[in-house]
């Protein structure tokens, strides 16, 4: 009822993640509004992936609070966070390599099923109807990402760029509100990166998504982001529009003049 | 409604008629020894395809499947020797008797399956925390604990085994059970449930990130797999009429693992492997007699087959044997 008071879809409040003595994320606060595309950038080891792992429940918070539309995510296991509408991709692609492209998608659509084990074992009419629906939806999604021709191939056999795209569609197949993309353009050539950039932007409209993006490719980041948050050593060192960030001395320092330590 | 189910109904009636034909015809054509081998083949198909759900599809490495079979066998054999036989005694020789026996056995199969499923739940729970070789050791321990418990459980015969189990099961019923199990497990593989298990086998972290409750599904694989193993145990006990903890030892579990590994996770190949591996010891018996071997060569042959399978289909076997190898954390 009172969601007006909290217009953010995702809120991080003074979040800290530590591994033993190492503080990977340090008192980070962040807000992402619905429909926004916010990029998280920073040098290697800045703590970007750790932020994703904290949001998705992979790592516990030492301190702080994470909320999705006001619902606290703290302490929830990853699959519960996913069911609340948070989907992600991984920095090192994690496809179901031995399964077909189609099955990678269908595995992500398990929530859309309305039949139980017995109905599955007996191949009931409801089973057949649901399977047909899931299959059609999966194929439609594959079409959007120009992967329909690959439907029956094992995911592991796809070329690198297509594997990256497949991982994004697979995340979309869960029907998320918030999509977390961890370096989706890594290893892509400039032409592929450009196509990916357009694709990512179009997703927001088409799926009424909100996106948090980690990316090293500055051209991509500057091109697609509404806002950029810069991390270094787990701390936010700058935040603002791409233009503001590009001229920020602290950012230039973090990227070019890595202090010795 | 009818359009959906009719083709299958026809298929099942056809399969059923073939099985009835086999049941009536085979005992006349074959001697009791050969019929018994066929019963063992069918039992092993049930056991291997159900283990395939755990090892091949869900990618959890279990080497204690004989333990589940033992639970089903002993629970139902005990029920029959203590209560069942007495329950059915008044109908002996009557026209109704065969029907009552079938009905009784169907109920018994469910009970045996449920008892084993309970064991599956017990072993499924630690599987949530253990991966790969640690899980394998836990399941091995489970199988051994069951065997040692039975060895010392006097009400079911202890070290002398349990005798005098009524022969309620038959080639026909065992074949029907095998067909039903294969059909159910095949259909399961082709459902949301099966795909979730496959996803867990492929990459647990990714599966979890897609909203798949890995703990729930892994446990369910153990529970369902154990259920069918319990059913097989019930049918086995009520055919051989005598069971001993020895029948459900580590060797039996390894035999089933070998079948699943040779089958490479594919249901059809698993069935073929089950047939081949069940017939193997019978063939060996002949060889052993001819060569005057002083030992049972099965373990050596199983090992050799496992190694051969490793060399020939390395990728698939590794997947079945070392599921934990890529399940690790996110720290890459
Ligand atoms: N599971 C873990 N255990 C211990 N340390 C970890 C773990 N995960 C991350 N770290 C450490 O936390 C810090 C932040 O790591 P993180 O992966 O979040 O960086 P990143 O910004 O994503 O870097 P990159 O751009 O290289 O992907 C690093 O020092 C890393 O070594
Ligand atoms: Mg990273």
Coordinates of C-alpha atoms and ligand atoms in Angstrom, one line a residue:
Chain A
X1 CA 0.0 0.0 0.0
X2 CA 2.8 2.3 1.0
X3 CA 5.2 1.7 -1.8
X4 CA 5.0 5.3 -2.8
X5 CA 7.3 6.2 0.0
X6 CA 9.9 3.8 -1.4
X7 CA 10.1 4.4 -5.2
X8 CA 13.3 2.3 -5.5
X9 CA 13.0 -1.3 -6.8
X10 CA 16.3 -2.3 -5.2
X11 CA 17.8 -0.7 -2.1
X12 CA 21.2 -1.4 -0.6
X13 CA 21.8 0.2 2.7
X14 CA 25.4 0.3 4.1
X15 CA 26.1 -3.2 3.0
X16 CA 29.3 -4.8 4.0
X17 CA 30.6 -8.2 2.8
X18 CA 33.8 -9.6 4.2
X19 CA 35.8 -12.7 3.6
X20 CA 37.8 -13.4 6.8
X21 CA 39.8 -10.2 7.1
X22 CA 39.2 -9.0 3.6
X23 CA 36.4 -6.4 3.3
X24 CA 35.2 -6.9 -0.3
X25 CA 32.2 -4.6 -0.1
X26 CA 32.4 -1.7 2.4
X27 CA 29.3 0.2 3.6
X28 CA 27.8 0.4 0.2
X29 CA 24.5 2.1 -0.3
X30 CA 22.7 2.1 -3.6
X31 CA 19.2 2.6 -5.0
X32 CA 17.9 1.4 -8.3
X33 CA 14.5 2.8 -9.5
X34 CA 12.1 0.7 -11.7
X35 CA 13.1 0.9 -15.4
X36 CA 16.5 2.2 -14.7
X37 CA 19.8 0.8 -16.0
X38 CA 22.5 1.4 -13.5
X39 CA 26.1 0.3 -14.2
X40 CA 28.6 -0.8 -11.6
X41 CA 32.1 -0.2 -12.7
X42 CA 35.5 -0.3 -11.0
X43 CA 39.0 -1.9 -11.3
X44 CA 39.6 -5.6 -10.9
X45 CA 38.8 -6.8 -7.4
X46 CA 36.7 -3.7 -6.6
X47 CA 33.9 -5.9 -5.3
X48 CA 31.4 -5.6 -8.1
X49 CA 30.7 -9.3 -8.5
X50 CA 30.5 -9.6 -4.7
X51 CA 27.7 -7.0 -4.7
X52 CA 25.7 -9.3 -7.1
X53 CA 26.5 -12.3 -4.9
X54 CA 25.2 -10.4 -1.9
X55 CA 22.0 -9.3 -3.6
X56 CA 21.3 -12.9 -4.8
X57 CA 21.9 -14.4 -1.5
X58 CA 25.1 -16.3 -2.3
X59 CA 27.1 -14.4 0.3
X60 CA 25.7 -13.2 3.6
X61 CA 26.0 -9.6 4.6
X62 CA 28.2 -8.8 7.5
X63 CA 26.2 -5.6 8.0
X64 CA 23.6 -3.7 6.2
X65 CA 20.3 -4.3 4.5
X66 CA 19.1 -5.2 1.0
X67 CA 15.5 -4.7 -0.1
X68 CA 13.5 -5.5 -3.2
X69 CA 10.5 -3.2 -3.3
X70 CA 10.7 -3.0 0.4
X71 CA 11.0 -6.8 1.0
X72 CA 14.2 -7.6 2.9
X73 CA 16.4 -10.1 1.0
X74 CA 18.8 -10.7 3.8
X75 CA 19.2 -14.3 4.8
X76 CA 17.2 -15.7 1.9
X77 CA 18.8 -18.5 -0.1
X78 CA 19.5 -17.8 -3.8
X79 CA 16.5 -19.6 -5.1
X80 CA 14.1 -17.6 -3.0
X81 CA 15.7 -14.4 -4.1
X82 CA 15.4 -15.6 -7.7
X83 CA 11.7 -16.3 -7.2
X84 CA 11.1 -12.8 -5.9
X85 CA 12.1 -11.7 -9.4
X86 CA 15.9 -11.2 -9.4
X87 CA 17.7 -13.0 -12.2
X88 CA 21.4 -12.9 -13.0
X89 CA 24.2 -13.9 -15.4
X90 CA 27.7 -14.9 -14.3
X91 CA 31.0 -13.4 -15.1
X92 CA 32.3 -16.8 -16.1
X93 CA 29.4 -18.1 -18.1
X94 CA 27.5 -20.8 -16.3
X95 CA 25.3 -22.5 -18.8
X96 CA 23.9 -26.1 -18.5
X97 CA 26.5 -27.1 -21.1
X98 CA 25.3 -30.6 -21.6
X99 CA 21.6 -29.6 -22.1
X100 CA 20.2 -28.3 -25.3
X101 CA 19.7 -24.6 -25.7
X102 CA 15.9 -25.1 -25.5
X103 CA 16.3 -27.1 -22.2
X104 CA 18.5 -24.4 -20.7
X105 CA 15.5 -22.1 -21.2
X106 CA 12.9 -24.5 -20.1
X107 CA 14.9 -25.3 -16.9
X108 CA 14.6 -21.6 -16.1
X109 CA 10.8 -21.7 -16.6
X110 CA 10.0 -24.3 -13.9
X111 CA 7.9 -21.7 -12.0
X112 CA 5.5 -21.6 -14.9
X113 CA 4.4 -25.2 -14.4
X114 CA 1.2 -26.1 -12.8
X115 CA 1.4 -29.9 -12.8
X116 CA 2.6 -32.2 -10.1
X117 CA 4.8 -35.3 -10.1
X118 CA 2.0 -37.7 -10.7
X119 CA 0.6 -35.7 -13.6
X120 CA 4.1 -35.6 -15.1
X121 CA 4.6 -39.4 -14.6
X122 CA 1.3 -40.1 -16.3
X123 CA 1.7 -37.4 -19.0
X124 CA -1.7 -36.0 -18.2
X125 CA -3.5 -33.5 -20.4
X126 CA -2.4 -30.7 -18.1
X127 CA 1.2 -31.8 -18.5
X128 CA 0.9 -31.7 -22.2
X129 CA -0.7 -28.3 -22.3
X130 CA 1.8 -26.8 -19.9
X131 CA 4.8 -28.3 -21.8
X132 CA 3.4 -27.0 -25.1
X133 CA 3.1 -23.5 -23.5
X134 CA 6.6 -23.5 -22.0
X135 CA 8.0 -24.7 -25.3
X136 CA 6.3 -22.0 -27.3
X137 CA 7.4 -19.3 -24.8
X138 CA 11.0 -20.6 -24.9
X139 CA 11.1 -20.6 -28.6
X140 CA 9.7 -17.1 -28.8
X141 CA 12.5 -15.9 -26.4
X142 CA 15.1 -17.7 -28.4
X143 CA 13.8 -15.9 -31.5
X144 CA 14.2 -12.5 -29.9
X145 CA 17.9 -13.3 -29.3
X146 CA 18.4 -14.9 -32.7
X147 CA 19.1 -18.2 -31.2
X148 CA 16.1 -20.1 -32.6
X149 CA 18.3 -22.0 -35.1
X150 CA 20.3 -23.4 -32.1
X151 CA 17.4 -24.7 -30.1
X152 CA 18.4 -28.4 -30.3
X153 CA 22.1 -28.0 -29.9
X154 CA 24.0 -28.5 -26.6
X155 CA 24.6 -25.2 -25.0
X156 CA 28.3 -26.0 -24.5
X157 CA 28.8 -26.2 -28.3
X158 CA 27.7 -22.7 -29.0
X159 CA 30.2 -20.0 -30.0
X160 CA 31.2 -17.8 -27.1
X161 CA 29.1 -14.7 -28.1
X162 CA 26.0 -16.9 -28.4
X163 CA 26.7 -18.5 -25.0
X164 CA 26.7 -15.0 -23.5
X165 CA 23.4 -14.2 -25.1
X166 CA 21.9 -17.5 -24.1
X167 CA 22.8 -16.9 -20.5
X168 CA 20.9 -13.6 -20.7
X169 CA 17.8 -15.2 -22.3
X170 CA 17.9 -17.9 -19.7
X171 CA 17.8 -15.3 -17.0
X172 CA 14.9 -13.6 -18.7
X173 CA 13.0 -16.8 -19.0
X174 CA 12.5 -16.7 -15.2
X175 CA 10.4 -13.6 -15.7
X176 CA 12.5 -11.3 -13.6
X177 CA 11.8 -7.7 -12.5
X178 CA 15.5 -7.1 -11.8
X179 CA 18.2 -8.4 -14.1
X180 CA 21.8 -8.5 -12.9
X181 CA 24.3 -8.7 -15.8
X182 CA 28.0 -9.5 -14.9
X183 CA 30.2 -8.4 -17.7
X184 CA 28.0 -9.5 -20.6
X185 CA 30.3 -8.1 -23.2
X186 CA 33.4 -9.8 -21.9
X187 CA 35.3 -11.4 -24.8
X188 CA 33.0 -9.9 -27.5
X189 CA 34.3 -8.0 -30.5
X190 CA 33.2 -4.4 -31.0
X191 CA 30.4 -5.3 -33.5
X192 CA 29.0 -7.9 -31.1
X193 CA 29.3 -5.5 -28.2
X194 CA 27.3 -2.9 -30.2
X195 CA 24.5 -5.4 -31.0
X196 CA 24.5 -6.4 -27.3
X197 CA 24.2 -2.8 -26.2
X198 CA 21.1 -2.3 -28.4
X199 CA 19.6 -5.5 -27.2
X200 CA 20.1 -4.7 -23.5
X201 CA 18.4 -1.3 -24.0
X202 CA 15.5 -2.9 -25.8
X203 CA 15.0 -5.4 -23.0
X204 CA 14.0 -2.7 -20.5
X205 CA 11.0 -1.6 -22.6
X206 CA 9.9 -5.0 -23.8
X207 CA 10.1 -6.8 -20.4
X208 CA 9.6 -3.8 -18.1
X209 CA 12.9 -4.6 -16.6
X210 CA 15.3 -2.9 -14.3
X211 CA 19.0 -3.7 -14.9
X212 CA 22.1 -3.6 -12.9
X213 CA 25.1 -4.0 -15.1
X214 CA 28.7 -4.7 -14.4
X215 CA 30.9 -3.9 -17.4
X216 CA 34.5 -3.1 -18.1
X217 CA 33.8 -1.9 -21.7
X218 CA 33.5 1.8 -21.1
X219 CA 31.9 2.5 -24.5
X220 CA 29.1 0.1 -23.6
X221 CA 28.7 1.5 -20.2
X222 CA 28.6 5.1 -21.3
X223 CA 26.2 4.2 -24.1
X224 CA 23.5 2.4 -22.2
X225 CA 23.6 3.5 -18.6
X226 CA 21.2 5.9 -17.0
X227 CA 23.5 6.1 -14.0
X228 CA 26.9 4.8 -13.1
X229 CA 28.3 3.8 -9.7
X230 CA 32.0 3.5 -9.4
X231 CA 33.5 1.1 -6.8
X232 CA 37.1 0.8 -5.6
X233 CA 38.2 -1.4 -2.8
X234 CA 34.6 -2.1 -2.0
X235 CA 33.7 1.5 -1.5
X236 CA 31.7 3.8 -3.7
X237 CA 34.0 6.5 -5.0
X238 CA 31.7 8.2 -7.4
X239 CA 28.1 8.0 -8.7
X240 CA 26.2 10.0 -11.4
X241 CA 25.3 10.1 -15.0
X242 CA 27.8 8.8 -17.5
X243 CA 28.9 12.3 -18.4
X244 CA 29.5 13.2 -14.7
X245 CA 31.5 10.0 -14.2
X246 CA 33.7 10.4 -17.2
X247 CA 35.1 13.7 -15.9
X248 CA 35.4 12.7 -12.2
X249 CA 39.0 12.9 -11.0
X250 CA 38.6 10.2 -8.4
X251 CA 37.5 7.8 -11.1
X252 CA 40.3 8.7 -13.4
X253 CA 42.7 8.2 -10.5
X254 CA 41.2 4.8 -9.6
X255 CA 41.5 3.5 -13.2
X256 CA 44.8 5.1 -14.2
X257 CA 46.8 5.8 -11.0
X258 CA 46.2 2.6 -9.1
X259 CA 47.9 3.5 -5.8
X260 CA 50.5 1.0 -4.7
X261 CA 49.5 -1.2 -1.8
Chain B
X1 CA -9.9 -36.4 -23.1
X2 CA -9.9 -39.8 -25.0
X3 CA -7.8 -38.5 -27.8
X4 CA -5.1 -37.8 -25.3
X5 CA -5.1 -41.1 -23.5
X6 CA -6.4 -43.6 -26.0
X7 CA -3.1 -44.3 -28.0
X8 CA -1.4 -45.0 -24.7
X9 CA -4.2 -47.2 -23.5
X10 CA -3.9 -49.2 -26.6
X11 CA -0.1 -49.4 -26.2
X12 CA -0.4 -50.5 -22.6
X13 CA -2.9 -53.2 -23.3
X14 CA -0.6 -54.4 -26.1
X15 CA 2.4 -54.5 -23.7
X16 CA 0.2 -56.1 -21.1
X17 CA -0.9 -58.9 -23.5
X18 CA 2.7 -59.5 -24.5
X19 CA 3.7 -59.8 -20.9
X20 CA 0.8 -62.1 -20.1
X21 CA 1.9 -64.2 -23.1
X22 CA 5.4 -64.3 -21.8
X23 CA 4.2 -65.2 -18.4
X24 CA 2.1 -68.1 -19.6
X25 CA 4.4 -69.2 -22.3
X26 CA 7.9 -68.7 -20.9
X27 CA 7.7 -71.0 -17.9
X28 CA 6.6 -73.7 -20.3
X29 CA 9.4 -73.1 -22.7
X30 CA 12.1 -72.2 -20.2
X31 CA 13.2 -74.0 -17.1
X32 CA 12.8 -72.4 -13.6
X33 CA 16.4 -71.3 -13.7
X34 CA 16.0 -69.2 -16.9
X35 CA 12.7 -67.7 -15.6
X36 CA 14.5 -66.7 -12.4
X37 CA 17.3 -65.0 -14.5
X38 CA 14.6 -63.0 -16.3
X39 CA 13.1 -62.0 -13.0
X40 CA 16.5 -60.8 -11.9
X41 CA 16.9 -58.9 -15.2
X42 CA 13.6 -57.1 -14.7
X43 CA 14.5 -56.3 -11.0
X44 CA 17.8 -54.9 -12.1
X45 CA 16.1 -52.7 -14.7
X46 CA 13.9 -51.2 -12.0
X47 CA 17.0 -50.8 -9.7
X48 CA 19.2 -49.3 -12.4
X49 CA 16.7 -46.9 -13.9
X50 CA 15.9 -45.6 -10.4
X51 CA 19.6 -45.3 -9.5
X52 CA 19.9 -43.4 -12.8
X53 CA 17.5 -40.8 -11.5
X54 CA 19.9 -40.1 -8.6
X55 CA 23.3 -40.6 -10.3
X56 CA 22.6 -40.0 -14.0
X57 CA 19.9 -37.3 -14.0
X58 CA 20.4 -35.5 -10.7
X59 CA 24.1 -36.0 -10.7
X60 CA 24.3 -37.1 -7.1
X61 CA 26.7 -39.9 -6.7
X62 CA 25.1 -42.7 -4.7
X63 CA 26.8 -46.1 -4.2
X64 CA 24.4 -47.4 -1.6
X65 CA 21.4 -48.3 -3.7
X66 CA 21.4 -51.9 -2.5
X67 CA 20.6 -50.5 0.9
X68 CA 17.2 -49.1 -0.3
X69 CA 16.5 -52.4 -2.0
X70 CA 17.3 -54.2 1.3
X71 CA 14.8 -52.0 3.2
X72 CA 12.0 -52.8 0.7
X73 CA 12.9 -56.5 0.6
X74 CA 13.1 -57.0 4.4
X75 CA 10.2 -54.7 5.4
X76 CA 7.8 -56.5 3.0
X77 CA 9.2 -60.0 3.6
X78 CA 8.8 -59.5 7.3
X79 CA 5.2 -58.3 6.8
X80 CA 4.4 -61.3 4.7
X81 CA 5.9 -63.9 6.9
X82 CA 4.4 -62.4 10.1
X83 CA 1.0 -61.2 8.9
X84 CA 0.4 -61.4 5.1
X85 CA 0.5 -65.2 4.8
X86 CA -2.0 -65.6 7.7
X87 CA -4.2 -62.9 6.2
X88 CA -4.4 -64.8 2.9
X89 CA -4.5 -68.3 4.3
X90 CA -8.4 -68.6 4.5
X91 CA -8.5 -68.1 0.7
X92 CA -6.1 -70.8 -0.2
X93 CA -7.2 -72.8 -3.1
X94 CA -10.2 -70.6 -3.8
X95 CA -10.8 -69.0 -7.2
X96 CA -10.3 -65.6 -5.7
X97 CA -6.8 -66.4 -4.4
X98 CA -4.6 -65.3 -7.4
X99 CA -6.4 -61.9 -7.5
X100 CA -6.1 -61.4 -3.8
X101 CA -2.4 -62.2 -4.0
X102 CA -1.9 -59.6 -6.8
X103 CA -3.8 -57.0 -4.8
X104 CA -1.9 -57.8 -1.7
X105 CA 1.4 -57.6 -3.5
X106 CA 0.6 -54.2 -5.1
X107 CA -0.1 -52.8 -1.6
X108 CA 3.0 -54.4 -0.4
X109 CA 5.1 -52.9 -3.2
X110 CA 3.9 -49.5 -2.1
X111 CA 4.7 -50.2 1.5
X112 CA 8.2 -51.4 0.6
X113 CA 8.7 -48.4 -1.6
X114 CA 7.6 -46.1 1.1
X115 CA 9.9 -47.7 3.7
X116 CA 12.8 -47.3 1.3
X117 CA 11.8 -43.8 0.4
X118 CA 12.0 -42.9 4.1
X119 CA 15.6 -44.2 3.9
X120 CA 16.1 -42.1 0.8
X121 CA 14.9 -39.0 2.8
X122 CA 17.4 -39.9 5.5
X123 CA 20.3 -40.1 3.1
X124 CA 19.0 -37.2 0.9
X125 CA 19.3 -34.8 3.7
X126 CA 23.1 -35.1 4.2
X127 CA 23.4 -34.9 0.4
X128 CA 22.4 -31.3 0.7
X129 CA 25.7 -30.6 2.4
X130 CA 28.0 -33.1 0.8
X131 CA 29.3 -33.2 -2.8
X132 CA 31.0 -35.7 -5.0
X133 CA 33.2 -38.2 -3.3
X134 CA 32.0 -37.2 0.2
X135 CA 28.4 -37.9 -0.7
X136 CA 29.5 -41.2 -2.3
X137 CA 31.1 -42.2 1.0
X138 CA 28.0 -41.2 3.0
X139 CA 25.8 -43.4 0.7
X140 CA 28.3 -46.2 1.0
X141 CA 28.1 -46.0 4.7
X142 CA 24.4 -45.9 4.6
X143 CA 24.2 -49.1 2.6
X144 CA 26.7 -50.8 4.9
X145 CA 24.8 -49.7 8.0
X146 CA 21.6 -51.2 6.7
X147 CA 23.4 -54.4 5.9
X148 CA 25.0 -54.7 9.3
X149 CA 21.8 -53.8 11.1
X150 CA 19.9 -56.6 9.2
X151 CA 22.7 -59.0 10.0
X152 CA 22.1 -58.4 13.6
X153 CA 18.3 -58.1 13.6
X154 CA 17.1 -61.4 14.9
X155 CA 13.3 -60.9 14.1
X156 CA 14.2 -61.0 10.4
X157 CA 16.6 -63.9 10.7
X158 CA 19.9 -62.0 11.4
X159 CA 22.9 -63.8 9.9
X160 CA 20.9 -66.8 8.8
X161 CA 18.7 -64.8 6.5
X162 CA 15.0 -64.7 6.2
X163 CA 13.4 -67.9 4.9
X164 CA 9.9 -69.0 4.0
X165 CA 8.7 -65.9 2.2
X166 CA 5.7 -66.7 0.1
X167 CA 6.2 -66.6 -3.6
X168 CA 3.6 -64.0 -4.5
X169 CA 5.6 -62.4 -7.2
X170 CA 5.9 -63.7 -10.7
X171 CA 7.7 -63.0 -13.9
X172 CA 4.6 -61.2 -15.1
X173 CA 4.4 -58.9 -12.2
X174 CA 8.1 -58.1 -12.2
X175 CA 7.9 -57.3 -15.9
X176 CA 4.9 -55.1 -15.3
X177 CA 6.7 -53.3 -12.5
X178 CA 9.7 -52.8 -14.8
X179 CA 7.6 -51.3 -17.6
X180 CA 5.7 -49.0 -15.2
X181 CA 9.0 -47.9 -13.6
X182 CA 10.7 -47.2 -16.9
X183 CA 7.6 -45.3 -18.2
X184 CA 7.3 -43.2 -15.0
X185 CA 11.0 -42.3 -14.9
X186 CA 11.0 -41.6 -18.6
X187 CA 8.1 -39.2 -18.3
X188 CA 9.6 -37.6 -15.2
X189 CA 12.7 -36.9 -17.1
X190 CA 10.6 -35.0 -19.6
X191 CA 9.0 -32.7 -17.1
X192 CA 9.8 -29.6 -15.1
X193 CA 10.9 -31.9 -12.3
X194 CA 13.4 -33.8 -14.5
X195 CA 14.8 -30.7 -16.1
X196 CA 15.4 -29.1 -12.7
X197 CA 17.4 -32.2 -11.7
X198 CA 19.3 -32.1 -14.9
X199 CA 20.1 -28.4 -14.3
X200 CA 21.3 -29.3 -10.8
X201 CA 23.6 -31.9 -12.3
X202 CA 25.0 -29.5 -14.8
X203 CA 25.5 -26.5 -12.5
X204 CA 24.1 -26.2 -9.1
X205 CA 24.9 -22.6 -8.6
X206 CA 23.3 -21.6 -11.9
X207 CA 20.2 -23.7 -11.1
X208 CA 19.8 -22.1 -7.7
X209 CA 20.2 -18.6 -9.3
X210 CA 17.2 -19.5 -11.6
X211 CA 15.0 -20.2 -8.6
X212 CA 15.5 -24.0 -8.5
X213 CA 15.4 -25.2 -4.9
X214 CA 18.4 -27.5 -5.2
X215 CA 18.0 -29.0 -1.7
X216 CA 14.3 -29.9 -2.4
X217 CA 15.0 -31.5 -5.7
X218 CA 18.1 -33.4 -4.7
X219 CA 16.2 -34.9 -1.7
X220 CA 13.3 -35.7 -4.0
X221 CA 15.7 -37.6 -6.4
X222 CA 16.8 -39.8 -3.5
X223 CA 13.3 -40.3 -2.2
X224 CA 11.9 -41.3 -5.7
X225 CA 14.9 -43.4 -6.5
X226 CA 14.8 -45.2 -3.2
X227 CA 11.0 -45.8 -3.6
X228 CA 11.5 -47.8 -6.8
X229 CA 14.5 -49.7 -5.3
X230 CA 12.2 -50.6 -2.4
X231 CA 9.6 -51.9 -4.9
X232 CA 12.3 -54.0 -6.6
X233 CA 13.3 -55.4 -3.2
X234 CA 9.8 -56.4 -2.5
X235 CA 9.4 -58.2 -5.8
X236 CA 12.8 -59.8 -5.4
X237 CA 12.1 -61.2 -1.9
X238 CA 8.7 -62.5 -3.0
X239 CA 10.2 -64.3 -5.9
X240 CA 13.3 -65.9 -4.4
X241 CA 11.5 -66.7 -1.1
X242 CA 14.8 -66.3 0.8
X243 CA 16.7 -63.1 1.5
X244 CA 20.0 -62.6 3.2
X245 CA 21.9 -59.3 4.0
X246 CA 24.6 -60.7 1.7
X247 CA 22.2 -60.2 -1.3
X248 CA 22.3 -56.4 -0.7
X249 CA 26.0 -55.9 -0.1
X250 CA 28.4 -53.3 -1.5
X251 CA 28.9 -55.6 -4.5
X252 CA 25.3 -55.2 -5.4
X253 CA 25.5 -51.4 -5.2
X254 CA 28.6 -51.4 -7.4
X255 CA 26.9 -53.6 -9.9
X256 CA 24.1 -51.1 -10.2
X257 CA 26.5 -48.2 -10.4
X258 CA 28.3 -50.0 -13.2
X259 CA 25.0 -50.4 -15.1
X260 CA 24.3 -46.7 -14.8
X261 CA 27.8 -45.7 -15.8
X262 CA 27.8 -48.1 -18.8
X263 CA 24.4 -46.7 -19.8
X264 CA 25.9 -43.2 -19.7
X265 CA 22.8 -41.7 -18.1
X266 CA 20.6 -42.5 -21.1
X267 CA 17.6 -44.5 -20.1
X268 CA 17.6 -46.9 -23.1
X269 CA 21.3 -47.7 -22.7
X270 CA 20.8 -48.1 -19.0
X271 CA 18.2 -50.8 -19.7
X272 CA 20.5 -52.5 -22.2
X273 CA 23.4 -52.4 -19.7
X274 CA 21.1 -53.8 -17.0
X275 CA 20.3 -56.8 -19.2
X276 CA 23.9 -57.4 -20.1
X277 CA 25.3 -57.0 -16.6
X278 CA 22.6 -59.3 -15.1
X279 CA 23.4 -62.0 -17.6
X280 CA 27.1 -61.6 -17.1
X281 CA 27.5 -63.5 -13.8
X282 CA 25.4 -66.3 -15.3
X283 CA 27.8 -66.5 -18.2
X284 CA 30.7 -66.3 -15.8
X285 CA 29.4 -69.2 -13.8
X286 CA 29.8 -71.4 -16.8
X287 CA 33.3 -70.0 -17.5
X288 CA 34.3 -70.3 -13.9
X289 CA 33.2 -73.9 -13.9
X290 CA 35.1 -74.6 -17.1
X291 CA 38.3 -72.8 -16.0
X292 CA 38.2 -74.0 -12.4
X293 CA 38.8 -70.4 -11.2
X294 CA 39.4 -70.5 -7.4
X295 CA 37.7 -67.0 -7.0
X296 CA 34.7 -65.1 -8.1
X297 CA 35.9 -63.0 -11.0
X298 CA 33.0 -60.6 -10.9
X299 CA 34.8 -57.8 -9.0
X300 CA 37.7 -57.9 -11.4
X301 CA 35.4 -57.8 -14.4
X302 CA 33.3 -55.0 -13.0
X303 CA 36.5 -53.0 -12.4
X304 CA 37.8 -53.6 -15.9
X305 CA 34.4 -52.6 -17.4
X306 CA 34.4 -49.4 -15.3
X307 CA 37.8 -48.5 -16.6
X308 CA 36.9 -49.3 -20.1
X309 CA 33.8 -47.2 -19.8
X310 CA 36.0 -44.4 -18.5
X311 CA 38.2 -44.6 -21.5
X312 CA 35.5 -44.9 -24.1
X313 CA 33.0 -42.3 -22.8
X314 CA 35.1 -40.2 -20.5
X315 CA 33.0 -37.1 -20.4
X316 CA 29.7 -38.9 -19.6
X317 CA 31.3 -41.1 -17.0
X318 CA 33.0 -38.2 -15.3
X319 CA 29.7 -36.5 -15.1
X320 CA 28.1 -39.5 -13.5
X321 CA 30.9 -40.2 -11.2
X322 CA 32.2 -36.7 -10.2
X323 CA 29.2 -34.5 -10.1
X324 CA 30.8 -32.1 -7.7
X325 CA 33.7 -31.2 -9.9
X326 CA 32.2 -28.0 -11.2
X327 CA 29.6 -27.4 -8.6
X328 CA 32.0 -25.2 -6.6
X329 CA 31.5 -21.6 -5.5
X330 CA 31.6 -18.5 -7.5
X331 CA 35.2 -17.6 -6.7
X332 CA 36.7 -18.2 -10.1
Ligands
LIG1 N1 34.4 -16.3 -2.1 C1 35.4 -15.4 -1.8 N2 36.3 -15.7 -0.8 C2 37.4 -14.9 -0.6 N3 37.6 -13.8 -1.2 C3 36.7 -13.4 -2.2 C4 35.6 -14.2 -2.6 N4 35.0 -13.7 -3.6 C5 35.6 -12.5 -3.8 N5 36.7 -12.3 -3.0 C6 37.6 -11.2 -3.0 O1 36.8 -10.0 -2.9 C7 37.3 -9.0 -3.6 C8 36.3 -8.5 -4.6 O2 36.1 -9.5 -5.6 P1 35.0 -9.3 -6.7 O3 35.0 -10.6 -7.5 O4 33.8 -8.9 -6.2 O5 35.7 -8.2 -7.6 P2 35.2 -7.6 -9.0 O6 35.0 -6.2 -8.8 O7 34.0 -8.4 -9.5 O8 36.5 -7.9 -9.9 P3 36.6 -8.3 -11.5 O9 36.4 -7.0 -12.2 O10 38.0 -8.8 -11.6 O11 35.5 -9.2 -11.7 C9 38.6 -9.6 -4.3 O12 39.7 -9.2 -3.5 C10 38.4 -11.0 -4.3 O13 39.6 -11.7 -4.2
LIG2 MG1 33.7 -9.6 -11.1

